[in-house]
Short mmCIF file of C-alpha atoms in Angstrom, two decimals:
data_model
loop_
_atom_site.label_atom_id
_atom_site.label_comp_id
_atom_site.label_asym_id
_atom_site.label_seq_id
_atom_site.Cartn_x
_atom_site.Cartn_y
_atom_site.Cartn_z
CA MET A 12 -3.95 12.59 -15.72
CA PRO A 13 -3.84 12.69 -19.38
CA VAL A 14 -4.99 16.03 -21.27
CA PHE A 15 -8.76 15.80 -23.03
CA GLU A 16 -7.88 15.06 -26.53
CA PRO A 17 -10.75 14.47 -28.97
CA ILE A 18 -10.65 11.47 -31.61
CA ASP A 19 -8.96 12.95 -35.06
CA GLN A 20 -11.42 13.30 -37.41
CA PHE A 21 -9.86 11.86 -40.22
CA VAL A 22 -9.34 8.57 -37.99
CA LEU A 23 -13.45 9.44 -36.97
CA ALA A 24 -14.40 9.14 -40.60
CA GLN A 25 -12.34 5.60 -41.52
CA VAL A 26 -13.90 4.24 -38.67
CA MET A 27 -17.65 5.34 -39.41
CA SER A 28 -17.21 4.36 -42.81
CA ALA A 29 -15.41 0.68 -42.51
CA PRO A 30 -17.62 -2.19 -43.74
CA TYR A 31 -19.22 -4.62 -41.27
CA LEU A 32 -17.85 -7.97 -41.76
CA GLY A 33 -20.19 -11.14 -42.42
CA ALA A 34 -19.95 -14.30 -40.34
CA GLU A 35 -18.03 -16.44 -42.71
CA GLU A 36 -15.46 -13.40 -43.69
CA GLU A 37 -14.93 -12.61 -40.33
CA ARG A 38 -14.09 -16.25 -39.73
CA GLU A 39 -11.64 -16.65 -42.50
CA LEU A 40 -9.69 -13.17 -40.91
CA VAL A 41 -9.35 -14.33 -37.48
CA GLN A 42 -8.22 -17.75 -39.05
CA ALA A 43 -5.60 -15.98 -41.19
CA PHE A 44 -4.63 -13.74 -38.67
CA GLN A 45 -4.17 -16.64 -35.75
CA GLU A 46 -2.49 -19.01 -38.16
CA THR A 47 -0.57 -16.86 -39.95
CA GLY A 48 -0.13 -13.71 -38.28
CA CYS A 49 -1.42 -11.74 -41.29
CA THR A 50 -1.61 -8.23 -40.64
CA ARG A 51 -3.99 -7.19 -43.14
CA ALA A 52 -6.47 -9.44 -41.73
CA ARG A 53 -5.95 -8.06 -38.32
CA ASP A 54 -6.33 -4.35 -39.51
CA ARG A 55 -9.67 -5.16 -41.33
CA ILE A 56 -11.02 -6.95 -38.07
CA VAL A 57 -9.61 -3.95 -35.99
CA LEU A 58 -11.39 -1.25 -38.42
CA SER A 59 -14.24 -3.18 -38.66
CA HIS A 60 -14.93 -3.21 -34.83
CA GLY A 61 -14.25 0.50 -34.68
CA ARG A 62 -17.59 1.68 -33.92
CA MET A 63 -17.61 -0.91 -31.04
CA VAL A 64 -14.53 0.86 -29.17
CA LEU A 65 -15.85 4.32 -29.92
CA LYS A 66 -19.35 3.55 -28.44
CA ALA A 67 -17.44 1.94 -25.47
CA VAL A 68 -15.05 5.11 -25.33
CA LYS A 69 -18.06 7.67 -25.39
CA LYS A 70 -19.38 5.89 -22.12
CA MET A 71 -16.39 6.62 -20.48
CA ALA A 72 -16.51 10.53 -21.31
CA GLY A 73 -17.11 11.12 -17.51
CA TYR A 74 -13.68 10.45 -16.46
CA GLY A 75 -12.24 13.05 -18.33
CA MET A 76 -9.44 11.03 -20.21
CA SER A 77 -8.40 11.53 -23.68
CA GLU A 78 -10.53 10.18 -26.19
CA THR A 79 -7.72 9.47 -28.58
CA ASP A 80 -5.73 7.49 -25.78
CA LEU A 81 -8.92 5.76 -24.59
CA PHE A 82 -9.67 4.36 -28.35
CA GLN A 83 -5.89 3.57 -28.66
CA GLU A 84 -6.38 1.42 -25.84
CA GLY A 85 -9.87 -0.01 -26.86
CA GLN A 86 -7.87 -0.91 -30.32
CA ILE A 87 -5.08 -2.77 -28.13
CA GLY A 88 -8.16 -4.69 -26.27
CA LEU A 89 -9.63 -5.75 -29.65
CA ILE A 90 -6.13 -7.25 -30.71
CA GLU A 91 -5.63 -8.84 -27.47
CA ALA A 92 -9.36 -10.57 -28.12
CA LEU A 93 -8.42 -11.52 -31.55
CA LYS A 94 -5.36 -13.48 -30.12
CA ARG A 95 -7.32 -15.25 -27.97
CA PHE A 96 -10.94 -15.61 -29.98
CA ASP A 97 -11.39 -19.53 -30.21
CA LEU A 98 -13.42 -20.07 -33.49
CA GLY A 99 -14.54 -23.50 -32.26
CA LYS A 100 -17.27 -21.76 -29.95
CA ARG A 101 -18.70 -19.56 -32.42
CA GLY A 102 -21.58 -21.62 -33.06
CA GLU A 103 -21.81 -21.35 -37.01
CA VAL A 104 -23.82 -24.61 -37.22
CA GLU A 105 -27.15 -24.19 -39.09
CA GLY A 106 -29.75 -24.63 -36.76
CA ASP A 107 -27.92 -23.09 -33.73
CA ALA A 108 -29.32 -20.35 -31.93
CA GLY A 109 -29.35 -18.36 -28.77
CA PRO A 110 -26.49 -17.28 -26.82
CA ALA A 111 -25.90 -21.17 -25.78
CA ALA A 112 -25.11 -21.93 -29.48
CA GLY A 113 -22.25 -19.64 -29.64
CA TYR A 114 -21.15 -16.24 -30.05
CA ARG A 115 -19.28 -13.87 -32.78
CA PHE A 116 -16.20 -12.42 -32.57
CA ALA A 117 -17.95 -9.06 -31.77
CA THR A 118 -19.59 -10.27 -28.17
CA TYR A 119 -16.00 -11.63 -26.98
CA ALA A 120 -14.09 -8.60 -27.82
CA SER A 121 -16.17 -6.41 -26.00
CA TYR A 122 -15.18 -7.89 -22.77
CA TRP A 123 -11.87 -7.15 -23.63
CA VAL A 124 -12.20 -3.79 -24.43
CA LYS A 125 -14.02 -2.91 -21.59
CA ALA A 126 -11.48 -4.48 -19.29
CA MET A 127 -8.39 -2.30 -21.25
CA LEU A 128 -10.29 0.84 -20.91
CA ASN A 129 -11.08 0.39 -16.97
CA ASP A 130 -7.50 -0.41 -16.83
CA PHE A 131 -6.24 2.56 -18.41
CA ILE A 132 -8.58 4.78 -16.41
CA MET A 133 -7.69 3.08 -13.22
CA ARG A 134 -4.06 3.78 -13.78
CA ASN A 135 -4.28 7.52 -14.90
CA GLN A 136 -7.00 8.83 -13.04
CA SER A 137 -4.62 9.75 -10.03
CA LEU A 138 -0.87 9.78 -9.50
CA VAL A 139 -1.66 7.81 -6.25
CA LYS A 140 -2.11 4.01 -6.72
CA MET A 141 -5.63 2.79 -6.58
CA GLY A 142 -7.86 -0.14 -7.38
CA THR A 143 -5.57 -2.60 -6.78
CA THR A 144 -8.51 -5.06 -5.52
CA ALA A 145 -11.50 -6.04 -6.94
CA VAL A 146 -13.69 -4.24 -4.50
CA GLN A 147 -11.28 -1.00 -4.86
CA LYS A 148 -12.55 -1.29 -8.69
CA ARG A 149 -16.09 -1.81 -8.26
CA LEU A 150 -16.54 0.94 -6.15
CA PHE A 151 -14.45 3.52 -8.67
CA PHE A 152 -16.56 2.70 -11.36
CA LYS A 153 -19.98 2.30 -9.60
CA LEU A 154 -19.65 4.14 -6.26
CA LYS A 155 -20.78 7.63 -7.81
CA ALA A 156 -23.55 6.63 -9.57
CA THR A 157 -25.01 4.42 -6.71
CA VAL A 158 -24.41 7.41 -4.19
CA ARG A 159 -26.18 9.80 -7.08
CA ALA A 160 -29.32 6.88 -7.03
CA ILE A 161 -29.65 6.86 -3.46
CA GLU A 162 -29.66 10.72 -2.65
CA ALA A 163 -32.46 11.05 -5.50
CA GLU A 164 -34.52 8.42 -3.81
CA PHE A 165 -33.82 9.76 -0.20
CA PRO A 166 -32.77 13.45 -0.48
CA HIS A 167 -32.78 14.19 3.20
CA LEU A 168 -30.71 11.53 4.12
CA PRO A 169 -27.17 12.14 5.38
CA ARG A 170 -24.09 11.33 3.48
CA LYS A 171 -22.86 8.83 5.82
CA ALA A 172 -25.93 6.96 5.73
CA VAL A 173 -25.87 7.32 1.98
CA ILE A 174 -22.43 5.70 2.09
CA GLU A 175 -23.53 3.14 4.36
CA ARG A 176 -26.51 2.26 2.00
CA ALA A 177 -24.25 2.45 -0.97
CA ALA A 178 -21.74 0.15 0.78
CA VAL A 179 -24.70 -2.56 1.17
CA GLN A 180 -25.29 -2.36 -2.25
CA LEU A 181 -21.97 -2.87 -3.65
CA ASN A 182 -21.19 -5.67 -1.38
CA CYS A 183 -18.57 -3.68 0.61
CA LEU A 184 -17.50 -2.18 4.09
CA PRO A 185 -18.71 0.96 4.69
CA ALA A 186 -15.37 2.11 5.64
CA GLU A 187 -14.09 0.90 2.20
CA ALA A 188 -16.77 2.79 0.24
CA ALA A 189 -16.21 6.23 2.68
CA ALA A 190 -12.38 6.07 1.64
CA MET A 191 -13.05 5.52 -2.32
CA PHE A 192 -15.76 8.43 -2.19
CA ASP A 193 -13.15 10.47 -0.33
CA ARG A 194 -10.53 9.61 -3.08
CA LEU A 195 -13.07 10.26 -6.10
CA SER A 196 -14.17 13.42 -4.50
CA ASN A 197 -10.94 15.11 -4.01
CA ALA A 198 -8.13 15.91 -7.01
CA ASP A 199 -4.66 15.25 -6.63
CA THR A 200 -3.02 18.42 -5.56
CA SER A 201 1.13 18.66 -6.08
CA LEU A 202 3.23 19.69 -3.13
CA ASN A 203 4.91 22.10 -5.45
CA LEU A 204 1.96 24.34 -6.20
CA ARG A 205 2.89 27.84 -4.90
CA VAL A 206 0.98 29.49 -2.28
CA GLY A 207 -0.19 33.10 -3.47
CA GLU A 208 0.87 34.75 -6.63
CA SER A 209 4.35 35.36 -6.22
CA GLU A 210 6.80 33.25 -8.57
CA ASP A 211 9.30 33.25 -5.77
CA GLY A 212 6.80 32.44 -2.82
CA ALA A 213 6.60 29.20 -0.54
CA GLU A 214 5.39 25.97 -2.07
CA ARG A 215 2.35 23.85 -0.13
CA GLY A 216 5.38 21.33 0.59
CA ASP A 217 6.99 23.85 2.60
CA PHE A 218 4.17 23.88 5.15
CA LEU A 219 4.27 19.92 5.87
CA VAL A 220 5.36 19.19 9.53
CA ASP A 221 8.48 16.80 9.59
CA PRO A 222 7.61 14.38 12.73
CA SER A 223 11.00 13.39 13.02
CA ASP A 224 12.98 14.58 15.76
CA THR A 225 15.35 17.77 15.25
CA PRO A 226 19.18 17.49 15.21
CA ASP A 227 19.62 18.65 18.63
CA VAL A 228 17.38 15.91 20.12
CA VAL A 229 18.84 13.43 18.36
CA VAL A 230 22.55 14.60 19.44
CA GLY A 231 21.40 15.10 22.83
CA ARG A 232 19.49 11.31 23.01
CA LYS A 233 22.87 9.97 21.59
CA ILE A 234 25.16 11.62 24.23
CA ASP A 235 22.67 10.36 26.69
CA ASN A 236 22.59 7.01 25.72
CA GLU A 237 26.33 6.88 25.33
CA ARG A 238 26.30 8.08 28.63
CA ARG A 239 24.27 5.56 29.94
CA GLY A 240 26.22 2.92 28.33
CA SER A 241 29.92 3.85 29.74
CA GLY A 242 27.71 4.28 33.21
CA LEU A 243 26.62 0.61 33.03
CA MET A 244 30.00 -1.00 32.22
CA ALA A 245 31.37 0.65 34.71
CA ALA A 246 29.22 -0.39 37.27
CA VAL A 247 29.25 -4.27 36.03
CA ALA A 248 33.11 -3.86 36.41
CA GLU A 249 32.43 -2.75 40.25
CA LEU A 250 30.94 -6.66 40.77
CA ASP A 251 32.81 -9.35 42.29
CA PRO A 252 33.55 -11.93 38.99
CA ARG A 253 31.15 -14.37 39.79
CA SER A 254 28.31 -11.71 39.83
CA ARG A 255 29.88 -10.01 36.89
CA ARG A 256 30.02 -12.92 34.62
CA VAL A 257 26.27 -13.89 35.17
CA VAL A 258 24.89 -10.41 34.27
CA GLU A 259 27.32 -10.44 31.35
CA ALA A 260 26.16 -14.12 30.09
CA ARG A 261 22.67 -13.09 30.70
CA TYR A 262 22.35 -9.43 29.50
CA LEU A 263 25.02 -8.03 27.89
CA VAL A 264 25.18 -10.69 24.64
CA ASP A 265 22.64 -10.89 21.77
CA SER A 266 19.69 -12.78 22.57
CA ASP A 267 21.01 -15.75 20.54
CA ASP A 268 24.10 -16.05 22.83
CA VAL A 269 22.24 -15.52 26.44
CA ALA A 270 23.48 -18.29 29.06
CA THR A 271 20.53 -20.26 30.81
CA LEU A 272 20.36 -20.46 34.17
CA GLU A 273 21.54 -24.29 33.99
CA THR A 274 24.19 -23.32 31.88
CA LEU A 275 25.71 -21.09 34.22
CA SER A 276 24.65 -23.07 37.26
CA PHE A 277 27.09 -26.07 35.56
CA GLU A 278 29.76 -23.58 34.96
CA PHE A 279 29.98 -22.39 38.86
CA GLY A 280 28.85 -25.74 40.28
CA VAL A 281 26.06 -24.35 42.09
CA SER A 282 22.24 -24.86 41.55
CA ARG A 283 19.95 -22.86 39.31
CA GLU A 284 18.42 -21.52 42.31
CA ARG A 285 21.63 -20.10 43.49
CA ILE A 286 22.24 -18.46 40.18
CA ARG A 287 19.10 -16.93 40.15
CA GLN A 288 19.95 -15.36 43.62
CA ILE A 289 23.23 -14.23 42.49
CA GLU A 290 21.60 -12.47 39.34
CA GLN A 291 19.03 -10.80 41.40
CA LYS A 292 21.51 -9.29 43.99
CA ALA A 293 23.78 -8.33 41.09
CA LEU A 294 21.08 -6.43 39.30
CA GLN A 295 19.96 -4.74 42.65
CA LYS A 296 23.75 -3.70 43.10
CA LEU A 297 23.70 -2.29 39.36
CA LYS A 298 20.20 -0.42 40.25
CA ARG A 299 21.88 1.31 43.09
CA ALA A 300 25.19 2.16 41.39
CA LEU A 301 23.50 3.84 38.41
CA SER A 302 20.92 6.08 40.51
CA ARG A 303 23.66 7.30 42.57
CA PRO A 304 24.14 10.97 41.62
CA ALA A 305 27.26 12.21 40.66
CA VAL A 306 29.59 14.47 42.18
CA ALA A 307 29.16 16.77 39.07
CA PRO A 308 25.93 15.34 37.19
CA GLU A 309 26.04 16.46 33.75
CA PRO A 310 22.97 18.79 32.65
CA LEU A 311 20.05 16.85 31.45
CA SER A 312 18.67 16.61 27.87
CA ASP A 313 15.30 18.19 27.04
CA GLY A 314 14.03 14.52 27.08
CA GLU A 315 14.51 13.86 30.52
CA VAL A 316 14.26 15.15 34.13
CA ALA A 317 15.30 14.21 37.86
CA VAL A 318 12.70 12.36 39.69
CA GLU A 319 12.85 11.06 43.21
CA THR A 320 11.67 7.62 42.75
CA ILE A 321 10.84 5.01 39.68
CA ALA A 322 8.19 2.32 40.27
CA PRO A 323 9.91 -1.14 40.56
CA ALA A 324 9.70 -2.91 37.99
CA THR A 325 9.70 -6.29 40.72
CA LYS A 326 9.14 -6.23 44.30
CA SER A 327 12.84 -7.46 44.26
CA PHE A 328 14.22 -4.51 42.76
CA GLN A 329 14.32 -1.57 45.43
CA ILE A 330 15.69 1.62 43.40
CA ALA A 331 17.02 4.55 45.00
CA GLU A 332 16.25 8.21 44.80
CA HIS A 333 17.28 10.82 42.61
CA ALA A 334 17.52 8.13 39.54
CA VAL A 335 17.17 9.82 36.26
CA VAL A 336 14.58 8.51 33.39
CA PRO A 337 13.17 9.66 30.35
CA ALA A 338 10.71 12.46 30.66
CA ASN A 339 6.86 10.71 30.85
CA GLU A 340 8.43 7.45 29.67
CA GLU A 341 8.34 3.99 31.26
CA VAL A 342 9.80 1.01 30.17
CA ASP A 343 7.69 -0.85 27.84
CA PRO A 344 8.10 -4.98 28.35
CA ALA A 345 6.26 -5.45 25.00
CA LYS A 346 9.36 -3.20 23.32
CA VAL A 347 11.84 -5.03 25.25
CA LYS A 348 10.71 -8.45 24.06
CA HIS A 349 10.54 -7.25 20.45
CA PHE A 350 14.09 -6.13 20.56
CA LEU A 351 15.02 -9.13 22.27
CA GLY A 352 13.57 -11.31 19.69
CA LEU A 353 15.77 -9.18 16.95
CA GLY A 354 18.92 -10.52 18.73
CA MET A 355 19.54 -7.22 20.79
CA SER A 356 21.37 -7.27 24.37
CA ALA A 357 19.83 -5.15 27.30
CA SER A 358 22.23 -2.12 26.86
CA SER A 359 21.50 -1.83 23.07
CA ILE A 360 17.70 -2.18 23.98
CA ALA A 361 18.30 0.81 26.63
CA ALA A 362 19.83 2.77 23.90
CA GLU A 363 17.17 2.41 21.70
CA ILE A 364 14.40 3.21 23.44
CA GLY A 365 16.00 5.72 25.48
CA ALA A 366 15.75 3.94 28.90
CA GLU A 367 18.25 2.95 31.56
CA ALA A 368 20.12 -0.10 31.00
CA ALA A 369 19.24 -1.48 34.70
CA ASP A 370 15.33 -0.63 33.91
CA VAL A 371 15.65 -3.08 30.74
CA MET A 372 17.39 -5.64 32.87
CA ALA A 373 14.83 -5.77 35.52
CA VAL A 374 12.15 -6.08 32.92
CA ILE A 375 13.83 -9.14 31.18
CA ALA A 376 14.83 -10.51 34.55
CA GLN A 377 10.62 -10.46 35.10
CA GLN A 378 10.16 -11.85 31.92
CA ASN A 379 12.51 -14.75 32.68
CA MET A 380 10.97 -15.73 35.97
CA ARG A 381 7.80 -15.51 34.55
CA ARG A 382 8.66 -17.99 31.79
CA SER A 383 10.55 -20.13 34.44
CA ARG A 384 7.19 -20.31 36.49
CA MET A 385 5.12 -21.26 33.63
CA ALA A 386 7.32 -23.75 32.52
CA HIS A 387 7.38 -25.47 35.97
CA ALA A 388 3.52 -25.19 36.16
CA ALA A 389 3.40 -26.98 32.93
#
C-alpha cells in the first residue's frame, strides 16, 4: 500500500487559484485538443478542473492512500475524459435546459475521475488481488458503510445477521459479503515478519505447514509402486499366451489403444462372450498370483498394512488372504475413470493412486461390464 503523502502545497495553490472556464472557452479548448493535440489547451482544461479532482480525492481519504498518488490518478481520468468527450452532446443551443439538453465537460469528466480513483484504490489496497467482479467492487466500496448503518439502526443484532442484511441491500450472496468483510477487516501480513524481537529469530513463514509428503514417504511410495509393477508383469508372464494377449490388450496399454471384445474375438476366431470369460479367468489368476506372500517378503512402507482379505470388486473376483493394500485406502472408481480418460493404462493408474494393479483392473472390468449392459439395454 502506498505511504500516505499529502498534496504538495505548491500544486495545491495552483489548483485553488486556477480560473474557471466559461462554456464557450471550454468548447474551444476541448476542440483544439481533440483536433490538433494542443498540450496548452489540455493543460488549461486539466488545471481548471483540478478542484473537482481534489474534491473527489478528499472523499477517498478513508482508504489510507497517498493524496498525491490519488490526485495524479484523477488527473489521468481528466485527460481520458478529454479524449472521449463528445462536443455534439453539450446541449449549448439557446433555449435548452436541464440534463436532457446536454452537459458540460465537468459532468462527463467526474465519472472518469471517480472510475480511475476506484480502480487505483482496488489495485493498491492489498497485495492480494481483489475486486475482479462488479459485485466485489460494489462490496469493496459500500459494504462497510452499509454495515455501520445497519448496526446503528439495530445495535443488538449479531454480526452474521448484519452481514446478511447488508447482502440483501447490496444485492449479493451472504457468503460474498462475509468474505469481503473479512478481507476488509484484516490487513495483509508479511510472511517474512519476524516472530519476537530477535533479528535472527524465526519468521511467520517458518511456521506454515507443508501438506506434501515427506521425502521418506515419497521414496517409500516409489519403491512400493515399482515393486507392484514388477510383480504384475511377472504374474502376466505366467499366463497362457491367449490370456496374456487379452490382458495386455485390454489393460496394459494406453486407453486410446485398448482393444474391444469384438476386436479380440475376431483376432482369435471366437465369440465376444468367450473373450470376456478368458479375461475374467485371467484376472482371477492375477489376483491370486499378486496376493501370494513371497518367501522373503519385503518390509512394508509406513503407508501399507497386511490384511486378511480385501472386499471383492465384483462377485467374480475372489481374493486370497494376506493381500497387501494401502492403509485405509480403497480403489476409487471415480479416480480410475478419471485417469483412464487421461489415457493412462491400468498399471500406471495403480502406481498413481497407490493401489494394486489387479484391483485397478478389477474396477476397469466392472466398469466395462456396466457399459456393456447399458449398451445391450439400449
